[in-house]
Tab-separated table of C-alpha atoms and ligand atoms in Angstrom:
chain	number	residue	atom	x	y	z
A	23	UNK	CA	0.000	0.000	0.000
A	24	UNK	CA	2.701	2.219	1.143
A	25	UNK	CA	4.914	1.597	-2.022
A	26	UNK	CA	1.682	2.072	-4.435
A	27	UNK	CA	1.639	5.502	-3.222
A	28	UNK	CA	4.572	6.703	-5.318
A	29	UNK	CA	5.278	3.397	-7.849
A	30	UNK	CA	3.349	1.283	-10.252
A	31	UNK	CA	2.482	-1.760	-7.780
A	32	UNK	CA	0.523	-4.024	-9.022
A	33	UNK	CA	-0.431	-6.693	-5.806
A	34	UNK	CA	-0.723	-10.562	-6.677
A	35	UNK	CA	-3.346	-12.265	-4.915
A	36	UNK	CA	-4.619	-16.096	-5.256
A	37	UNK	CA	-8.024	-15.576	-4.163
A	38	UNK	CA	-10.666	-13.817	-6.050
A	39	UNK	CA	-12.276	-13.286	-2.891
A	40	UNK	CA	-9.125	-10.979	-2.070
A	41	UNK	CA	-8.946	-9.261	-5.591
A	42	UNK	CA	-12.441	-8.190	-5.404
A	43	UNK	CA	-12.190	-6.837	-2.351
A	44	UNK	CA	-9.050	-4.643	-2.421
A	45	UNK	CA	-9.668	-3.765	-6.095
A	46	UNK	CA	-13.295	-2.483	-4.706
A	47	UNK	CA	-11.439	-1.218	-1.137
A	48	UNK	CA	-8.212	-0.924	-1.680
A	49	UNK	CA	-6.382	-1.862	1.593
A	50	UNK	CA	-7.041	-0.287	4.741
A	51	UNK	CA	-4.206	0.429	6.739
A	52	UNK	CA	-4.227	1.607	10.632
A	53	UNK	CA	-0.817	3.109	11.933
A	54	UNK	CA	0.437	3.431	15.481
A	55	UNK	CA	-1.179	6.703	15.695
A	56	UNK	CA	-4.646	4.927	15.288
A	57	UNK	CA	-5.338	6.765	11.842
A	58	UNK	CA	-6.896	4.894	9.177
A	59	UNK	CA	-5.886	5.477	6.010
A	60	UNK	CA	-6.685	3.330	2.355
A	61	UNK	CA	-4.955	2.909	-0.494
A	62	UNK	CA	-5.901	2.638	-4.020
A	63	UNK	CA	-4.103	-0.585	-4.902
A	64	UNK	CA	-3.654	-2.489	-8.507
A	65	UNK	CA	-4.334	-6.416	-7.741
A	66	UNK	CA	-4.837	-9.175	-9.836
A	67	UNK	CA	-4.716	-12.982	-9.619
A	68	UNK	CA	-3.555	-13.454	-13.065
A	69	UNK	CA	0.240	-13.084	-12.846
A	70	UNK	CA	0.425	-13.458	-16.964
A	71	UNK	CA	-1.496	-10.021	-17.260
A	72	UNK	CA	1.148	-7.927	-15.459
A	73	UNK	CA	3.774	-9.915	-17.187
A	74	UNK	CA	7.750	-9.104	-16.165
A	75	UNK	CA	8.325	-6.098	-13.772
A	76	UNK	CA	11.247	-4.065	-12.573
A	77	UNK	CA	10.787	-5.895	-9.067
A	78	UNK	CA	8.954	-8.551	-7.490
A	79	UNK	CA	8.927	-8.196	-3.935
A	80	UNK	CA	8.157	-12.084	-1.934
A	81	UNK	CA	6.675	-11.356	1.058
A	82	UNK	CA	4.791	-15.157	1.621
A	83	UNK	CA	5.744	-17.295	4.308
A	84	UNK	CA	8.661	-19.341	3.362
A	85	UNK	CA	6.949	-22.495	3.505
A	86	UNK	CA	4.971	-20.763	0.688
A	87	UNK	CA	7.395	-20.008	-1.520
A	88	UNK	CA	7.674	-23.386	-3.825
A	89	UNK	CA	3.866	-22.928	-4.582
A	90	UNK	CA	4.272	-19.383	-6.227
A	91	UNK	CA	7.455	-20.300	-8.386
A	92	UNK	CA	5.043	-19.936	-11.088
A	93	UNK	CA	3.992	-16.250	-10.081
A	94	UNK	CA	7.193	-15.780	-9.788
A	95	UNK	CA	8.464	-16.838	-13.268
A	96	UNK	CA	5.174	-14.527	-15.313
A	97	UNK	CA	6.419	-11.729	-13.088
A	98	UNK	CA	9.824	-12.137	-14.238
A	99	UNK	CA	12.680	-11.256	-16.991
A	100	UNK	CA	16.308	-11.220	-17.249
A	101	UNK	CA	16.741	-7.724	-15.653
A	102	UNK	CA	13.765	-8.345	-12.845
A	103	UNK	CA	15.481	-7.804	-9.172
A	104	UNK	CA	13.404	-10.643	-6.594
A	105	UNK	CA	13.292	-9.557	-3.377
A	106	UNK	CA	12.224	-11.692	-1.119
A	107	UNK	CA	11.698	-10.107	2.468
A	108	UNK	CA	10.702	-12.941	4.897
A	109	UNK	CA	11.559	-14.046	8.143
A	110	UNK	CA	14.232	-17.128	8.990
A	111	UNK	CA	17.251	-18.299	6.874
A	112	UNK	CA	16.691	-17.537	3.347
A	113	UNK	CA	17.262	-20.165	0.551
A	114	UNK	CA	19.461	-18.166	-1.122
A	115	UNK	CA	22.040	-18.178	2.097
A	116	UNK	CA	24.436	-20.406	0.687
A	117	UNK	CA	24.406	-19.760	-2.738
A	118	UNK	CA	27.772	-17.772	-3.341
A	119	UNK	CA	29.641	-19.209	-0.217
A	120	UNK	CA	29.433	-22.674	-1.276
A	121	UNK	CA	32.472	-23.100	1.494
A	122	UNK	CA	30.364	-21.688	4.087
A	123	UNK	CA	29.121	-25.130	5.136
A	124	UNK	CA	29.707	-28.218	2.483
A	125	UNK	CA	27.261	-27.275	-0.213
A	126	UNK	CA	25.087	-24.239	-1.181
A	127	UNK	CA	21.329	-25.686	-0.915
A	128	UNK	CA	19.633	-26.026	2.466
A	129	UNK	CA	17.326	-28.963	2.604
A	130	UNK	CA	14.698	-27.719	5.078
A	131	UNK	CA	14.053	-24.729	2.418
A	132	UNK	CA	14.505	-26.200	-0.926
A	133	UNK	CA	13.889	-29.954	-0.386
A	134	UNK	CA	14.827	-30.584	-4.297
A	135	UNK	CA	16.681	-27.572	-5.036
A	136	UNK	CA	13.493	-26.127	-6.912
A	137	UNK	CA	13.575	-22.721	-5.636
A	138	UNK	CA	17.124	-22.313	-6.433
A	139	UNK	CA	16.374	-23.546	-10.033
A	140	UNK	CA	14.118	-21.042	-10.800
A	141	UNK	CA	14.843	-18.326	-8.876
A	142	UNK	CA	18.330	-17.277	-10.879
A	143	UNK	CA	20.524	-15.907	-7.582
A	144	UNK	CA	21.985	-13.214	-9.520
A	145	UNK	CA	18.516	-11.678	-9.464
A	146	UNK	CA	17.906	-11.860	-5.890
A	147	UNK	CA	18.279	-9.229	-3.568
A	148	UNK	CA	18.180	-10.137	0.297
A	149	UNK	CA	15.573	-8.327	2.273
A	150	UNK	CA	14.787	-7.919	5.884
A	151	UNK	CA	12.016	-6.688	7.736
A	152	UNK	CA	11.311	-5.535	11.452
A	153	UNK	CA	8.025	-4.285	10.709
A	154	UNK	CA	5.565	-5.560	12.812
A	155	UNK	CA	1.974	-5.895	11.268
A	156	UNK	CA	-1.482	-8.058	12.045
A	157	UNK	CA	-3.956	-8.669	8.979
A	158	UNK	CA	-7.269	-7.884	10.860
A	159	UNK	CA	-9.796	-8.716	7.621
A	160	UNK	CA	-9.200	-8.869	3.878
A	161	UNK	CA	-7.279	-5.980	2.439
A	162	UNK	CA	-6.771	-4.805	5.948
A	163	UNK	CA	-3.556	-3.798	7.974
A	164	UNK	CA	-2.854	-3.485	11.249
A	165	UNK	CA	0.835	-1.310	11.283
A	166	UNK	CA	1.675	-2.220	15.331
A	167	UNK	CA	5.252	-1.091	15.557
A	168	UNK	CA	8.287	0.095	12.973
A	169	UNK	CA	10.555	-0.310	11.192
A	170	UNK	CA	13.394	-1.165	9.437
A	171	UNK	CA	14.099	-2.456	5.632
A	172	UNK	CA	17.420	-3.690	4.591
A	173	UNK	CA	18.113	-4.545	1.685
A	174	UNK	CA	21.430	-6.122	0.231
A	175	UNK	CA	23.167	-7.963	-2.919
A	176	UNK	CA	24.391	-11.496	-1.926
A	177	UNK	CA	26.396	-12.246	-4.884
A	178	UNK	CA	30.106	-11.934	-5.453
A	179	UNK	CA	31.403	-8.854	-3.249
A	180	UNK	CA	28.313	-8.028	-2.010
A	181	UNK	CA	27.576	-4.602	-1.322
A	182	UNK	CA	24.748	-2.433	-1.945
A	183	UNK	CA	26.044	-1.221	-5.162
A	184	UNK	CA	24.094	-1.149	-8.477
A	185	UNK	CA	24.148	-4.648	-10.702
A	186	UNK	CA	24.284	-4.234	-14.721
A	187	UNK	CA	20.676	-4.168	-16.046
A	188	UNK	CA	18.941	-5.126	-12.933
A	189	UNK	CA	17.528	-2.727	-9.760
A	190	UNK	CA	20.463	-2.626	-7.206
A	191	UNK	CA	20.100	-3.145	-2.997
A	192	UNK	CA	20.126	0.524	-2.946
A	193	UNK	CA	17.341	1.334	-5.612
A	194	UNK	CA	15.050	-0.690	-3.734
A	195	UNK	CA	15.929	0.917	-0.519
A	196	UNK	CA	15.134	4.340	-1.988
A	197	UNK	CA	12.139	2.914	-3.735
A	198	UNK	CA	10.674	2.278	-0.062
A	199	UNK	CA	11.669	4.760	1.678
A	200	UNK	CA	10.039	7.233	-1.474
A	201	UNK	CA	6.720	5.256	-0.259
A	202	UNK	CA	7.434	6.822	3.521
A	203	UNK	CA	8.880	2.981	4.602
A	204	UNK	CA	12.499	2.966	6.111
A	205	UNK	CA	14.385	1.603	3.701
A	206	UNK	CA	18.325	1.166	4.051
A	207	UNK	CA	21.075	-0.420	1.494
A	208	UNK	CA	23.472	-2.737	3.305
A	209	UNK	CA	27.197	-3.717	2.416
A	210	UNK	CA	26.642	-7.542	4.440
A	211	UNK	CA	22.773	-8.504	4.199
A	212	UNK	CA	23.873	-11.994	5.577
A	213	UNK	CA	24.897	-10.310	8.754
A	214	UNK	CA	21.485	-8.379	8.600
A	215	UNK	CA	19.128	-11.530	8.069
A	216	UNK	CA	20.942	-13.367	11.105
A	217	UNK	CA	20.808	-10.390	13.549
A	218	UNK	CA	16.776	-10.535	12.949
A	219	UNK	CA	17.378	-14.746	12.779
A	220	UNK	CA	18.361	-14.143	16.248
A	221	UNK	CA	15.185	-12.946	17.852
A	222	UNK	CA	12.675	-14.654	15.773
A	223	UNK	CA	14.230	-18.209	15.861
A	224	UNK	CA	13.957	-17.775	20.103
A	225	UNK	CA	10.661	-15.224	20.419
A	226	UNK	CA	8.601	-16.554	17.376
A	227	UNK	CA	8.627	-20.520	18.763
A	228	UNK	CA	8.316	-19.354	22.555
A	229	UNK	CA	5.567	-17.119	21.977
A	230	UNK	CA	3.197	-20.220	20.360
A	231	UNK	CA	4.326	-22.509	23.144
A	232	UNK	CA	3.585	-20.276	26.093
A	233	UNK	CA	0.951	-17.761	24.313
A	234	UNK	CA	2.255	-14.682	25.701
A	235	UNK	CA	3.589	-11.444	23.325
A	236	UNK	CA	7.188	-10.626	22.974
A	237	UNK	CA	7.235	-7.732	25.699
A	238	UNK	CA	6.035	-10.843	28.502
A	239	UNK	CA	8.290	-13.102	27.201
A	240	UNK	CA	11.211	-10.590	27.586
A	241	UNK	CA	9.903	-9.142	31.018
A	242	UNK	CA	9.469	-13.058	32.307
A	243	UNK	CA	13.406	-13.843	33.683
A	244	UNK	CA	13.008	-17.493	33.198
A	245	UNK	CA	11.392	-17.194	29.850
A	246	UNK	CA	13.738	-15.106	28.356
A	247	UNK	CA	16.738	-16.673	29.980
A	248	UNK	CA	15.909	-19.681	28.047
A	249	UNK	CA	15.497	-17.443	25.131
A	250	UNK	CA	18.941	-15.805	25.538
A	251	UNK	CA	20.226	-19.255	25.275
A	252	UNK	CA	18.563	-20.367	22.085
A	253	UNK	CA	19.911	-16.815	20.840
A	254	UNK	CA	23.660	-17.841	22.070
A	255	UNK	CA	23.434	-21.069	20.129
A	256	UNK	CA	22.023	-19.342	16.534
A	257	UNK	CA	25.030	-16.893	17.550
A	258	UNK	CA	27.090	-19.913	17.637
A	259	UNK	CA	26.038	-21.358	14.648
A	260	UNK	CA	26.285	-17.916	12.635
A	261	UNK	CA	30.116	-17.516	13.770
A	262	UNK	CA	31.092	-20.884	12.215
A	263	UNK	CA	29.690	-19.582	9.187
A	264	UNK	CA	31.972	-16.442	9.993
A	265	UNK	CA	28.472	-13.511	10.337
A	266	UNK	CA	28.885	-10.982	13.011
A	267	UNK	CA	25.718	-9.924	13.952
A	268	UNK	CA	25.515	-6.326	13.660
A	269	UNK	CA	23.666	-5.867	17.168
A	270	UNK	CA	24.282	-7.880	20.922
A	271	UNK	CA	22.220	-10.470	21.969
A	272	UNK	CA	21.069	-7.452	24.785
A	273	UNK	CA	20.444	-4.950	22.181
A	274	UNK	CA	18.282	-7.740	19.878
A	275	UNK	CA	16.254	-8.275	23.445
A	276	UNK	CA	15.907	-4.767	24.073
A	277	UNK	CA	14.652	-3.986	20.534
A	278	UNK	CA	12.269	-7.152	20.758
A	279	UNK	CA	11.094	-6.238	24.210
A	280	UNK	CA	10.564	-2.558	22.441
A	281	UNK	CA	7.761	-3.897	19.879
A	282	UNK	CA	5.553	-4.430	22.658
A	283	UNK	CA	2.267	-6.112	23.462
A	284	UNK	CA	2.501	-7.648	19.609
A	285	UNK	CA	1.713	-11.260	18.998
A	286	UNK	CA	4.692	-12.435	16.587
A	287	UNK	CA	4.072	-13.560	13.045
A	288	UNK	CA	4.123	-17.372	14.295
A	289	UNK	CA	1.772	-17.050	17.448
A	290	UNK	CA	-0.594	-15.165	14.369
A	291	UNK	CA	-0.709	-17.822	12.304
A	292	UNK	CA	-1.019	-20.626	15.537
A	293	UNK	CA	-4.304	-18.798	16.476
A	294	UNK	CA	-5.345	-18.730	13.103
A	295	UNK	CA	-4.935	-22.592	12.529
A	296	UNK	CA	-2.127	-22.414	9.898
A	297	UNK	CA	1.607	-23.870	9.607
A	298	UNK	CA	4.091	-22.479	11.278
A	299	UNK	CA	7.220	-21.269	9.615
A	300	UNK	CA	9.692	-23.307	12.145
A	301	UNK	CA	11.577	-24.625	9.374
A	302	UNK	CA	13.300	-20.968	8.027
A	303	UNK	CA	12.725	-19.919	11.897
A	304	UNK	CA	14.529	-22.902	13.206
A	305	UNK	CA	15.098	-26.252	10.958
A	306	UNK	CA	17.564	-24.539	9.183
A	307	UNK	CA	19.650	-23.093	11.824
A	308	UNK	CA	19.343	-26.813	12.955
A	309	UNK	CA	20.597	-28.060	9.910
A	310	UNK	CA	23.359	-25.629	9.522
A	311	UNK	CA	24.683	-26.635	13.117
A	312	UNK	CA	24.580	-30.388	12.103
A	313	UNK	CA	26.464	-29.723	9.134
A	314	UNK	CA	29.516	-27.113	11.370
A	315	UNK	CA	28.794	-29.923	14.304
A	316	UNK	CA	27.744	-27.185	16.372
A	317	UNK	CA	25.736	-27.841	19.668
A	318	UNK	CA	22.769	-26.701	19.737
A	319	UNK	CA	20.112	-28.862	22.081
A	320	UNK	CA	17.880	-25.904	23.381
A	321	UNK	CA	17.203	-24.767	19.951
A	322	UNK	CA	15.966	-28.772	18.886
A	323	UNK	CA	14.130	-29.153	22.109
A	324	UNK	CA	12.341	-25.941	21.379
A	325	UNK	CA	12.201	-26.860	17.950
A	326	UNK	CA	10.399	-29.999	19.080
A	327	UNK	CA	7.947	-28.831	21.188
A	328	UNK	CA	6.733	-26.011	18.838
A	329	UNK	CA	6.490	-28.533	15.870
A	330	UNK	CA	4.226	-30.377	18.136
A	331	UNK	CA	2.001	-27.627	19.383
A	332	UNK	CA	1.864	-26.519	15.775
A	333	UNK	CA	0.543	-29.823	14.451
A	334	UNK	CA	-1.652	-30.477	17.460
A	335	UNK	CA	-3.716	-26.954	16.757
A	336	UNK	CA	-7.205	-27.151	18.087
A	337	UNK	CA	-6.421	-30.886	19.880
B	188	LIG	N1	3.748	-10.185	10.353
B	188	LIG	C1	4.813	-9.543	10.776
B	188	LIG	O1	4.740	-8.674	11.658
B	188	LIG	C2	6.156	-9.862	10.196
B	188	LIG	C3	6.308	-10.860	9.256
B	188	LIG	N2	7.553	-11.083	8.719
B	188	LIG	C4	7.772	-12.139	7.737
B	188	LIG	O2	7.172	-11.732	6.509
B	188	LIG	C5	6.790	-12.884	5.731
B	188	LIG	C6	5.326	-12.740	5.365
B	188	LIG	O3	4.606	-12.815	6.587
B	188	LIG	P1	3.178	-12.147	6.837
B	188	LIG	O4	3.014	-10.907	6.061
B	188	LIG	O5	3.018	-12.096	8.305
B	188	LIG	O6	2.268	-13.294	6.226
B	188	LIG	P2	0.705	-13.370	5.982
B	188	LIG	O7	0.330	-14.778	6.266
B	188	LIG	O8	-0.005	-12.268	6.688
B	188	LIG	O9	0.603	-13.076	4.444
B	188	LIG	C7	1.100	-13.977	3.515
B	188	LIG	C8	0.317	-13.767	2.246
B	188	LIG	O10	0.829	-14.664	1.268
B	188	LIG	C9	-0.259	-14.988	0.444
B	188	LIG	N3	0.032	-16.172	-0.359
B	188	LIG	C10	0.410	-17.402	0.055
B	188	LIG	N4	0.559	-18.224	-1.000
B	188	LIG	C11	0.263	-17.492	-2.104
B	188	LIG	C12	0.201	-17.795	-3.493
B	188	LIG	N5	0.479	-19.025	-3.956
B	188	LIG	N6	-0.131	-16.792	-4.345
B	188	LIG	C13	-0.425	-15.557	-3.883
B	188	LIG	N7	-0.401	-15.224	-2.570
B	188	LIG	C14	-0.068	-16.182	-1.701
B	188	LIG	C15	-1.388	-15.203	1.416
B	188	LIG	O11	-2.601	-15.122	0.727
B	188	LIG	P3	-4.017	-15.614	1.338
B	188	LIG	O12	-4.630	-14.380	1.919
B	188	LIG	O13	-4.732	-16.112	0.144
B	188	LIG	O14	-3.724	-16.668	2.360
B	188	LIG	C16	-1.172	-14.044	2.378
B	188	LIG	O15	-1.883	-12.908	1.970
B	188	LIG	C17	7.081	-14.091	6.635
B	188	LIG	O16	8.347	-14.629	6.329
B	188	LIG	C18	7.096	-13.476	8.046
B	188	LIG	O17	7.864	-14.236	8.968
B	188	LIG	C19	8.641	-10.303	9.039
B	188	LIG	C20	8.519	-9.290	9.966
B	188	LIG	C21	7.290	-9.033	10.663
B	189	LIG	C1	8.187	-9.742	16.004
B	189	LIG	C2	8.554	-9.294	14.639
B	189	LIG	C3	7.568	-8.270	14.123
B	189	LIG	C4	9.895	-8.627	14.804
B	189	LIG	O1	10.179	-7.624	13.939
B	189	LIG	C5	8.648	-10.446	13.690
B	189	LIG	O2	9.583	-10.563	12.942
B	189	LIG	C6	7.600	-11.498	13.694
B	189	LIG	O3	6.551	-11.318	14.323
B	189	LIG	O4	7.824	-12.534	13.057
């Protein structure tokens, strides 16, 4: 909505039910201040009509993301940037550091490899999001706290610096912040998507298993003892792969504690009935640690228990 303001956005939705309504609404949008405002939005479920764009920005869950390859590839040409902003370890981690940790493709995000097949790496651009947002109808938007954008190139060198014939990191940072989001270019986005990895791979499973928000979780000592040790071992695993998070484990705390009385994205989607995204949140930092033999038994047990409470919704 925020982007539509100032660029052609055209959204993608796969239920008529949600084109009709937004392309009749628009979205509704309610910021911290409590003002509702809507926006005039483009949306279509017919990918093939838009055809390829400038940018397509991915903002499913990841467990989502094999079932819109298809979107993906109607939205797309040689000189499209993808952006995909989601929570967790992105597929694309690896890819470009094939060192990092015996082989590029992480099996709990790309069981057969079929997002990094059709989603050409050179086109990506790494995003990352502390934005914190409820969906409270169709086409509506509940803006709770925030915040920052980061975007970054992972390919050779990295950087934020412009790529030959595509959008670079820092045209897409100016393109949201032109739309009145924070938007920032970063030189190491990997060091970017595991500072955020930190907090949501401890607050997002520990706020479905005990119910509470991220501001009771970080005010309960016990709780968020527990949580400061699943954040040591991601820390862990993240210096064998040689990141330095770009924020303290205190500092990630402080900032998560600072959101508030906000349910996270996972405790959302547990009392809505659907998956949980534990395996970008948490299966792959498990997987990474098994593959740098890496300890990391709070973040398994936790792991564990969530998977269970996620499956046994409503029992
Ligand atoms: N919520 C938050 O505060 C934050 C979320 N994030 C991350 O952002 C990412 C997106 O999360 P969030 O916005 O909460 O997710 P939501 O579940 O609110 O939205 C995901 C959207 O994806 C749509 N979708 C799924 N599959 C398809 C498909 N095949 N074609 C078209 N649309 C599809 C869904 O459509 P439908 O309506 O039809 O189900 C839904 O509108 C996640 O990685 C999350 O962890 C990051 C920071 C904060
Ligand atoms: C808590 C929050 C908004 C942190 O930015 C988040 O990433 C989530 O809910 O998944």
């Amino acid at each position: 909505a925020r982007l539509a303001a100032c660029h052609q956005v055209t959204l993608i939705a796969r239920r008529s039910l949600v084109v009709r309504a937004i392309r009749d609404q628009g979205i509704e949008l309610t910021s911290p201040q409590g003002q509702v405002t809507r926006h005039a939005v483009a949306v279509t479920d017919d990918p093939l009509s838009v055809g390829p764009q400038d940018a397509v920005v991915l903002c499913v869950k990841a467990y989502a993301l094999p079932g819109v390859l298809g979107t993906v590839s109607q939205l797309t040409g040689p000189r499209t940037a993808i952006v995909p902003v989601l929570n967790g370890v992105p597929w694309w981690f690896l890819y470009g550091r094939p060192k990092l940790a015996g082989g590029e493709r992480l099996a709990a995000l790309d069981v057969d490899g079929g997002l990094a097949a059709a989603i050409p790496f050179a086109q990506v651009i790494g995003g990352v999001t502390y934005v914190a947002v409820e969906r409270t109808g169709i086409g509506r938007i509940h803006h709770v706290r925030g915040g920052d954008c980061m975007f970054g190139e992972p390919g050779a060198g990295g950087g934020a610096r412009s790529r030959a014939g595509r959008l670079s990191a820092a045209e897409i940072a100016l393109a949201f912040r032109a739309g009145g989001l924070e938007g920032d270019a970063v030189e190491d986005i990997r060091a970017h998507v595991w500072t955020k990895l930190l907090g949501n791979a401890a607050f997002n499973p520990l706020s479905v298993l005990t119910g509470a928000t991220q501001e009771a979780i970080c005010a309960d000592l016990p709780v968020c003892a527990l949580a400061r040790r699943m954040m040591m071992e991601t820390q862990a695993v993240g210096e064998r792969l040689g990141i330095a998070p770009v924020m303290s484990i205190e500092a990630r705390i402080e900032a998560a504690a600072a959101i508030g009385a906000f349910r996270t994205s996972m405790l959302q989607d547990h009392l809505a009935g659907q998956q949980l995204e534990l395996a970008a949140m948490l299966g792959a930092v498990i997987e990474l640690a098994e593959r740098l033999a890496v300890e990391v038994p709070t973040l398994r047990m936790v792991h564990a228990l969530a998977d269970l409470r996620g499956r046994s919704h409503g029992d």
